[in-house]
C-alpha positions as a Markdown table, in Angstrom:
| # | Residue | x | y | z |
|---|---|---|---|---|
| 1 | Met | -101.5 | 99.6 | 125.1 |
| 2 | Asp | -98.5 | 98.0 | 126.4 |
| 3 | Leu | -98.1 | 94.3 | 125.8 |
| 4 | Pro | -96.0 | 92.1 | 128.0 |
| 5 | His | -92.7 | 91.0 | 126.6 |
| 6 | His | -92.8 | 87.4 | 128.1 |
| 7 | Gly | -89.2 | 86.9 | 127.4 |
| 8 | Tyr | -89.2 | 88.0 | 123.7 |
| 9 | Arg | -86.1 | 89.6 | 122.4 |
| 10 | Pro | -85.6 | 91.2 | 119.0 |
| 11 | Ser | -83.7 | 89.0 | 116.5 |
| 12 | Lys | -80.2 | 89.8 | 115.8 |
| 13 | Gln | -78.3 | 89.0 | 112.5 |
| 14 | Arg | -75.8 | 86.3 | 113.0 |
| 15 | Gly | -72.7 | 86.0 | 110.9 |
| 16 | Arg | -69.0 | 86.1 | 111.0 |
| 17 | Gly | -67.5 | 89.5 | 110.3 |
| 18 | Asn | -65.2 | 90.1 | 107.3 |
| 19 | Ala | -61.7 | 91.2 | 108.0 |
| 20 | Thr | -61.9 | 94.0 | 105.4 |
| 21 | Gly | -65.3 | 95.4 | 106.3 |
| 22 | Gly | -68.6 | 94.7 | 107.8 |
| 23 | Glu | -70.0 | 92.4 | 105.0 |
| 24 | Ser | -70.6 | 88.8 | 105.7 |
| 25 | Met | -69.1 | 85.8 | 103.9 |
| 26 | Leu | -70.8 | 82.5 | 103.4 |
| 27 | Phe | -67.5 | 80.5 | 102.9 |
| 28 | Glu | -64.1 | 80.8 | 104.3 |
| 29 | Asp | -61.4 | 82.1 | 101.9 |
| 30 | Thr | -58.9 | 79.4 | 101.4 |
| 31 | Ser | -57.1 | 80.8 | 98.4 |
| 32 | Thr | -54.0 | 81.5 | 100.5 |
| 33 | Ala | -53.7 | 78.1 | 101.9 |
| 34 | Glu | -50.4 | 76.3 | 101.5 |
| 35 | Met | -48.9 | 73.0 | 102.2 |
| 36 | Asn | -49.4 | 72.1 | 105.9 |
| 37 | Thr | -46.6 | 71.2 | 108.2 |
| 38 | Gln | -47.1 | 67.4 | 107.5 |
| 39 | Gly | -46.6 | 67.8 | 103.7 |
| 40 | Tyr | -50.2 | 67.1 | 102.7 |
| 41 | Tyr | -51.8 | 69.0 | 99.8 |
| 42 | Thr | -54.2 | 71.8 | 100.6 |
| 43 | Pro | -56.7 | 73.4 | 98.1 |
| 44 | Gly | -54.9 | 76.7 | 98.0 |
| 45 | Tyr | -51.8 | 75.3 | 96.4 |
| 46 | Asn | -51.1 | 77.0 | 93.0 |
| 47 | Met | -50.6 | 74.3 | 90.3 |
| 48 | Ala | -50.4 | 76.7 | 87.4 |
| 49 | Ala | -47.1 | 78.2 | 88.1 |
| 50 | Pro | -44.3 | 76.4 | 86.2 |
| 51 | Pro | -41.3 | 75.3 | 88.2 |
| 52 | Asn | -38.3 | 77.4 | 87.7 |
| 53 | Asp | -35.9 | 74.4 | 88.0 |
| 54 | Thr | -37.1 | 72.9 | 84.6 |
| 55 | Gln | -36.6 | 76.1 | 82.7 |
| 56 | Ala | -33.2 | 76.6 | 84.2 |
| 57 | Gly | -32.2 | 73.0 | 83.3 |
| 58 | Val | -33.2 | 73.6 | 79.6 |
| 59 | Asn | -31.2 | 76.8 | 79.5 |
| 60 | Asn | -28.2 | 75.0 | 81.0 |
| 61 | Leu | -28.5 | 72.2 | 78.5 |
| 62 | Phe | -28.3 | 74.5 | 75.5 |
| 63 | Ala | -25.6 | 76.6 | 77.1 |
| 64 | Asp | -23.5 | 73.6 | 77.8 |
| 65 | Pro | -20.5 | 73.4 | 75.3 |
| 66 | Met | -20.6 | 69.6 | 75.3 |
| 67 | Ala | -24.3 | 69.6 | 74.3 |
| 68 | Asn | -23.6 | 72.1 | 71.4 |
| 69 | Ala | -20.7 | 70.0 | 70.2 |
| 70 | Ala | -22.9 | 66.9 | 70.2 |
| 71 | Val | -25.6 | 68.7 | 68.2 |
| 72 | Met | -23.1 | 69.9 | 65.7 |
| 73 | Tyr | -21.6 | 66.4 | 65.4 |
| 74 | Gly | -25.0 | 64.8 | 64.8 |
| 75 | Ser | -25.8 | 67.4 | 62.1 |
| 76 | Ser | -22.5 | 66.6 | 60.4 |
| 77 | Leu | -23.2 | 62.9 | 60.5 |
| 78 | Ala | -26.7 | 63.5 | 59.0 |
| 79 | Asn | -25.2 | 65.6 | 56.1 |
| 80 | Gln | -22.6 | 63.0 | 55.4 |
| 81 | Gly | -25.2 | 60.2 | 55.3 |
| 82 | Lys | -27.4 | 62.3 | 52.9 |
| 83 | Asp | -24.4 | 62.8 | 50.6 |
| 84 | Met | -23.6 | 59.1 | 50.6 |
| 85 | Val | -27.2 | 58.2 | 49.8 |
| 86 | Asn | -27.3 | 60.8 | 46.9 |
| 87 | Lys | -23.9 | 59.4 | 45.6 |
| 88 | Glu | -25.2 | 55.8 | 45.6 |
| 89 | Ile | -28.4 | 56.9 | 43.8 |
| 90 | Ser | -26.4 | 58.8 | 41.2 |
| 91 | Arg | -24.4 | 55.6 | 40.5 |
| 92 | Phe | -27.5 | 53.9 | 39.2 |
| 93 | Met | -29.8 | 56.8 | 38.2 |
| 94 | Ser | -28.7 | 60.3 | 37.5 |
| 95 | Val | -31.3 | 62.9 | 38.5 |
| 96 | Asn | -30.0 | 65.4 | 36.0 |
| 97 | Lys | -30.2 | 62.8 | 33.3 |
| 98 | Leu | -33.7 | 61.9 | 34.3 |
| 99 | Lys | -34.7 | 65.6 | 34.1 |
| 100 | Tyr | -33.4 | 65.7 | 30.5 |
| 101 | Phe | -35.9 | 63.1 | 29.4 |
| 102 | Phe | -38.8 | 65.1 | 30.9 |
| 103 | Ala | -37.8 | 68.4 | 29.3 |
| 104 | Val | -40.8 | 68.6 | 26.9 |
| 105 | Asp | -43.4 | 71.0 | 25.9 |
| 106 | Thr | -46.8 | 70.9 | 24.2 |
| 107 | Arg | -45.3 | 71.5 | 20.7 |
| 108 | Tyr | -42.9 | 68.6 | 21.1 |
| 109 | Val | -45.6 | 66.2 | 22.4 |
| 110 | Val | -47.9 | 66.9 | 19.5 |
| 111 | Lys | -45.1 | 66.5 | 16.9 |
| 112 | Lys | -43.8 | 63.3 | 18.5 |
| 113 | Leu | -47.2 | 61.7 | 18.6 |
| 114 | Met | -47.6 | 62.5 | 14.9 |
| 115 | Ile | -44.3 | 60.9 | 14.1 |
| 116 | Leu | -45.2 | 57.8 | 16.1 |
| 117 | Met | -48.5 | 57.4 | 14.2 |
| 118 | Phe | -47.3 | 58.7 | 10.8 |
| 119 | Pro | -43.5 | 58.1 | 10.7 |
| 120 | Tyr | -43.4 | 57.7 | 6.9 |
| 121 | Thr | -43.7 | 61.4 | 6.4 |
| 122 | His | -40.8 | 62.3 | 8.6 |
| 123 | Gln | -37.6 | 62.8 | 6.8 |
| 124 | Asp | -34.8 | 64.0 | 9.2 |
| 125 | Trp | -34.1 | 61.4 | 11.9 |
| 126 | Glu | -30.7 | 62.7 | 13.0 |
| 127 | Val | -30.4 | 63.5 | 16.7 |
| 128 | Arg | -28.7 | 66.9 | 17.1 |
| 129 | Tyr | -25.9 | 67.7 | 19.5 |
| 130 | His | -24.5 | 70.9 | 21.1 |
| 131 | Arg | -20.9 | 70.6 | 22.2 |
| 132 | Asp | -21.1 | 66.8 | 22.4 |
| 133 | Thr | -24.3 | 67.0 | 24.4 |
| 134 | Pro | -27.7 | 66.0 | 22.9 |
| 135 | Leu | -30.3 | 68.7 | 22.7 |
| 136 | Thr | -33.3 | 68.4 | 25.0 |
| 137 | Pro | -36.6 | 66.9 | 23.6 |
| 138 | Arg | -38.2 | 70.3 | 23.4 |
| 139 | Gln | -35.4 | 71.5 | 21.2 |
| 140 | Asp | -35.1 | 68.3 | 19.1 |
| 141 | Val | -38.1 | 66.2 | 18.1 |
| 142 | Asn | -35.9 | 63.2 | 17.4 |
| 143 | Ala | -34.6 | 63.1 | 21.0 |
| 144 | Pro | -36.1 | 60.3 | 23.1 |
| 145 | Asp | -38.2 | 61.3 | 26.1 |
| 146 | Leu | -39.9 | 59.5 | 29.0 |
| 147 | Tyr | -42.9 | 61.8 | 29.3 |
| 148 | Ile | -44.9 | 60.3 | 26.5 |
| 149 | Pro | -44.1 | 56.7 | 27.5 |
| 150 | Thr | -45.1 | 57.4 | 31.1 |
| 151 | Met | -48.3 | 59.2 | 30.2 |
| 152 | Ala | -49.2 | 56.5 | 27.6 |
| 153 | Phe | -48.6 | 53.7 | 30.2 |
| 154 | Ile | -51.0 | 55.4 | 32.7 |
| 155 | Thr | -53.6 | 56.0 | 29.9 |
| 156 | Tyr | -53.3 | 52.4 | 28.8 |
| 157 | Ile | -54.1 | 51.2 | 32.4 |
| 158 | Leu | -57.1 | 53.5 | 32.7 |
| 159 | Leu | -58.3 | 52.4 | 29.2 |
| 160 | Ala | -57.9 | 48.8 | 30.1 |
| 161 | Gly | -60.0 | 49.3 | 33.2 |
| 162 | Met | -62.7 | 51.0 | 31.2 |
| 163 | Ala | -62.7 | 48.2 | 28.6 |
| 164 | Leu | -63.0 | 45.6 | 31.3 |
| 165 | Gly | -65.8 | 47.5 | 32.9 |
| 166 | Ile | -67.7 | 47.7 | 29.7 |
| 167 | Gln | -67.5 | 44.0 | 29.3 |
| 168 | Lys | -68.5 | 43.4 | 32.9 |
| 169 | Arg | -65.1 | 41.8 | 33.7 |
| 170 | Phe | -63.6 | 44.5 | 35.8 |
| 171 | Ser | -62.0 | 43.7 | 39.1 |
| 172 | Pro | -59.0 | 45.3 | 41.0 |
| 173 | Glu | -57.1 | 42.0 | 40.7 |
| 174 | Val | -57.4 | 41.9 | 36.9 |
| 175 | Leu | -56.5 | 45.5 | 36.5 |
| 176 | Gly | -53.4 | 45.1 | 38.7 |
| 177 | Leu | -52.4 | 42.0 | 36.8 |
| 178 | Cys | -52.7 | 44.0 | 33.5 |
| 179 | Ala | -50.5 | 46.8 | 34.8 |
| 180 | Ser | -47.9 | 44.5 | 36.3 |
| 181 | Thr | -47.7 | 42.5 | 33.1 |
| 182 | Ala | -47.2 | 45.5 | 30.9 |
| 183 | Leu | -44.5 | 46.8 | 33.2 |
| 184 | Val | -42.7 | 43.4 | 33.3 |
| 185 | Trp | -42.6 | 43.2 | 29.5 |
| 186 | Val | -40.9 | 46.5 | 29.3 |
| 187 | Ile | -38.3 | 45.5 | 31.9 |
| 188 | Ile | -37.6 | 42.2 | 30.1 |
| 189 | Glu | -37.3 | 43.9 | 26.8 |
| 190 | Val | -34.8 | 46.5 | 28.1 |
| 191 | Leu | -32.7 | 43.9 | 29.9 |
| 192 | Val | -32.5 | 41.7 | 26.8 |
| 193 | Met | -31.5 | 44.6 | 24.7 |
| 194 | Leu | -28.8 | 45.7 | 27.2 |
| 195 | Leu | -27.5 | 42.1 | 27.5 |
| 196 | Ser | -27.3 | 41.8 | 23.7 |
| 197 | Leu | -25.4 | 45.0 | 23.3 |
| 198 | Tyr | -23.0 | 44.0 | 26.1 |
| 199 | Leu | -22.3 | 40.5 | 24.8 |
| 200 | Leu | -21.8 | 41.7 | 21.2 |
| 201 | Thr | -19.6 | 44.7 | 22.5 |
| 202 | Val | -21.7 | 47.2 | 20.5 |
| 203 | His | -20.5 | 50.7 | 21.2 |
| 204 | Ser | -23.4 | 53.1 | 20.9 |
| 205 | Asp | -24.9 | 56.2 | 22.5 |
| 206 | Leu | -27.8 | 54.2 | 23.8 |
| 207 | Ser | -28.4 | 54.5 | 27.5 |
| 208 | Thr | -30.8 | 52.6 | 29.8 |
| 209 | Phe | -33.2 | 55.6 | 29.7 |
| 210 | Asp | -33.0 | 55.6 | 25.9 |
| 211 | Leu | -34.1 | 52.0 | 25.7 |
| 212 | Ile | -36.9 | 52.5 | 28.2 |
| 213 | Ala | -38.1 | 55.4 | 26.1 |
| 214 | Tyr | -38.1 | 53.5 | 22.8 |
| 215 | Ser | -39.7 | 50.5 | 24.4 |
| 216 | Gly | -42.4 | 52.7 | 26.0 |
| 217 | Tyr | -43.5 | 54.3 | 22.8 |
| 218 | Lys | -45.5 | 51.1 | 22.0 |
| 219 | Tyr | -48.1 | 52.2 | 24.5 |
| 220 | Val | -49.2 | 55.0 | 22.1 |
| 221 | Gly | -50.1 | 52.3 | 19.5 |
| 222 | Met | -51.7 | 50.1 | 22.1 |
| 223 | Ile | -54.0 | 52.9 | 23.1 |
| 224 | Phe | -55.0 | 53.5 | 19.5 |
| 225 | Thr | -55.6 | 49.8 | 18.9 |
| 226 | Val | -57.8 | 49.3 | 22.0 |
| 227 | Leu | -59.8 | 52.4 | 21.2 |
| 228 | Cys | -60.5 | 51.2 | 17.6 |
| 229 | Gly | -61.4 | 47.8 | 19.0 |
| 230 | Leu | -63.9 | 49.3 | 21.4 |
| 231 | Leu | -65.5 | 51.5 | 18.8 |
| 232 | Phe | -65.4 | 49.3 | 15.7 |
| 233 | Gly | -65.2 | 45.8 | 17.0 |
| 234 | Ser | -62.7 | 43.1 | 16.1 |
| 235 | Asp | -62.3 | 44.3 | 12.5 |
| 236 | Gly | -61.3 | 47.8 | 13.6 |
| 237 | Tyr | -59.0 | 46.2 | 16.2 |
| 238 | Phe | -57.0 | 44.2 | 13.6 |
| 239 | Val | -56.8 | 47.1 | 11.2 |
| 240 | Ala | -55.5 | 49.4 | 14.0 |
| 241 | Leu | -53.1 | 46.7 | 15.1 |
| 242 | Ala | -51.6 | 46.4 | 11.7 |
| 243 | Trp | -51.2 | 50.1 | 11.3 |
| 244 | Ser | -49.7 | 50.8 | 14.7 |
| 245 | Ser | -47.4 | 47.8 | 14.4 |
| 246 | Cys | -46.0 | 48.9 | 11.0 |
| 247 | Ala | -45.6 | 52.5 | 12.2 |
| 248 | Leu | -43.8 | 51.5 | 15.3 |
| 249 | Met | -41.5 | 49.1 | 13.5 |
| 250 | Phe | -40.6 | 51.8 | 11.0 |
| 251 | Phe | -40.0 | 54.3 | 13.8 |
| 252 | Ile | -37.8 | 51.9 | 15.8 |
| 253 | Val | -35.6 | 51.0 | 12.9 |
| 254 | Arg | -35.1 | 54.6 | 11.7 |
| 255 | Ser | -34.4 | 55.8 | 15.3 |
| 256 | Leu | -32.0 | 53.1 | 16.2 |
| 257 | Arg | -30.1 | 53.3 | 12.9 |
| 258 | Met | -28.5 | 56.6 | 14.0 |
| 259 | Lys | -27.2 | 55.0 | 17.3 |
| 260 | Ile | -26.6 | 51.3 | 16.6 |
| 261 | Leu | -26.1 | 50.9 | 12.9 |
| 262 | Thr | -23.6 | 53.8 | 12.8 |
| 263 | Ser | -21.3 | 52.0 | 15.2 |
| 264 | Leu | -22.0 | 48.9 | 13.1 |
| 265 | Ala | -20.5 | 50.4 | 10.0 |
| 266 | Ser | -17.5 | 51.7 | 11.8 |
| 267 | Asp | -16.8 | 48.4 | 13.5 |
| 268 | Ser | -17.2 | 46.4 | 10.3 |
| 269 | Met | -14.7 | 48.7 | 8.5 |
| 270 | Ser | -12.1 | 48.4 | 11.3 |
| 271 | Thr | -12.4 | 44.7 | 11.8 |
| 272 | Gly | -13.1 | 43.6 | 8.3 |
| 273 | Ser | -15.5 | 40.9 | 9.5 |
| 274 | Ser | -19.0 | 40.7 | 8.1 |
| 275 | Ala | -20.6 | 38.0 | 10.4 |
| 276 | Lys | -20.6 | 40.2 | 13.6 |
| 277 | Pro | -22.1 | 43.3 | 11.9 |
| 278 | Gln | -24.8 | 41.1 | 10.4 |
| 279 | Val | -25.7 | 39.8 | 13.9 |
| 280 | Arg | -26.0 | 43.3 | 15.2 |
| 281 | Met | -28.3 | 44.1 | 12.2 |
| 282 | Tyr | -30.5 | 41.2 | 13.1 |
| 283 | Ile | -30.7 | 42.4 | 16.8 |
| 284 | Thr | -31.9 | 45.8 | 15.6 |
| 285 | Met | -34.5 | 44.2 | 13.3 |
| 286 | Ala | -35.6 | 41.7 | 16.0 |
| 287 | Thr | -36.2 | 44.6 | 18.4 |
| 288 | Ala | -38.6 | 46.2 | 15.9 |
| 289 | Val | -40.3 | 42.9 | 14.9 |
| 290 | Phe | -40.9 | 42.1 | 18.6 |
| 291 | Gln | -43.0 | 45.2 | 19.2 |
| 292 | Pro | -46.2 | 44.0 | 17.4 |
| 293 | Ile | -46.1 | 40.7 | 19.3 |
| 294 | Ile | -46.1 | 42.6 | 22.6 |
| 295 | Ile | -48.9 | 44.9 | 21.4 |
| 296 | Tyr | -51.1 | 42.0 | 20.5 |
| 297 | Trp | -50.3 | 40.1 | 23.7 |
| 298 | Leu | -51.3 | 43.1 | 25.9 |
| 299 | Thr | -54.4 | 44.3 | 24.0 |
| 300 | Ser | -56.1 | 41.2 | 22.6 |
| 301 | His | -57.8 | 40.3 | 25.9 |
| 302 | Leu | -59.3 | 43.8 | 26.2 |
| 303 | Val | -61.3 | 43.6 | 23.0 |
| 304 | Arg | -64.0 | 40.9 | 22.4 |
């Protein structure tokens, strides 16, 4: 049965044809858009591509002879400044000399600690030389070193913090004051010794590092004293203080005798005066006697 059309038309797909085929596109392709004639930005402008002018400028900079000369001149100035700094540091502190005082091994450390605590059993105190150069500490147990004083100083600070913590008196300020006081006493002792040797014109083999080493050995006795005080109370503290003080005094006198008292004998024979050598002897003995006072001053407040 035929139905009337009444103006009905079959629907037709609407869409814009693709340039490459018959498939339809929902949006217009704008990937090839560029800057318009008025200079405004369009979405198709490629921002990822690096400009060629910048790369060319960098290449021209490094290829310029004047730029290369400036770089070389700056490097030479930096090297000259580094040499000047190293030279100024070497005037006051020789790095090679400092390495000498840290040339130790386990065997040396053990033997040195035994000598510091039991110096009465040690017989040979002479420092050995090789072609007018003293042997390193690992080769000669009588040579002074800075390893034991440095480690003993750090251990003393840690032990002081533990002692104050046990007594409920720990605080960062008190620990910092303890460390700074111990360091200042060493500096004062070394400066006084250097000044005394200079004013009395005592010619010896002692250097500043030697004096720091001999002054820093007291921390070994201080550690022993504080430990005995914490373990055995005040009685153990005073017994350990007496032992470590006598041992350190004996060690200082026997060690300095090979450096100061040798020049003392030669100077007294050449000048024929007895007063000046006696003063030098008193300075040596005063250095040894001063050690127990510092030990007591730096450890008495840690044991109660």
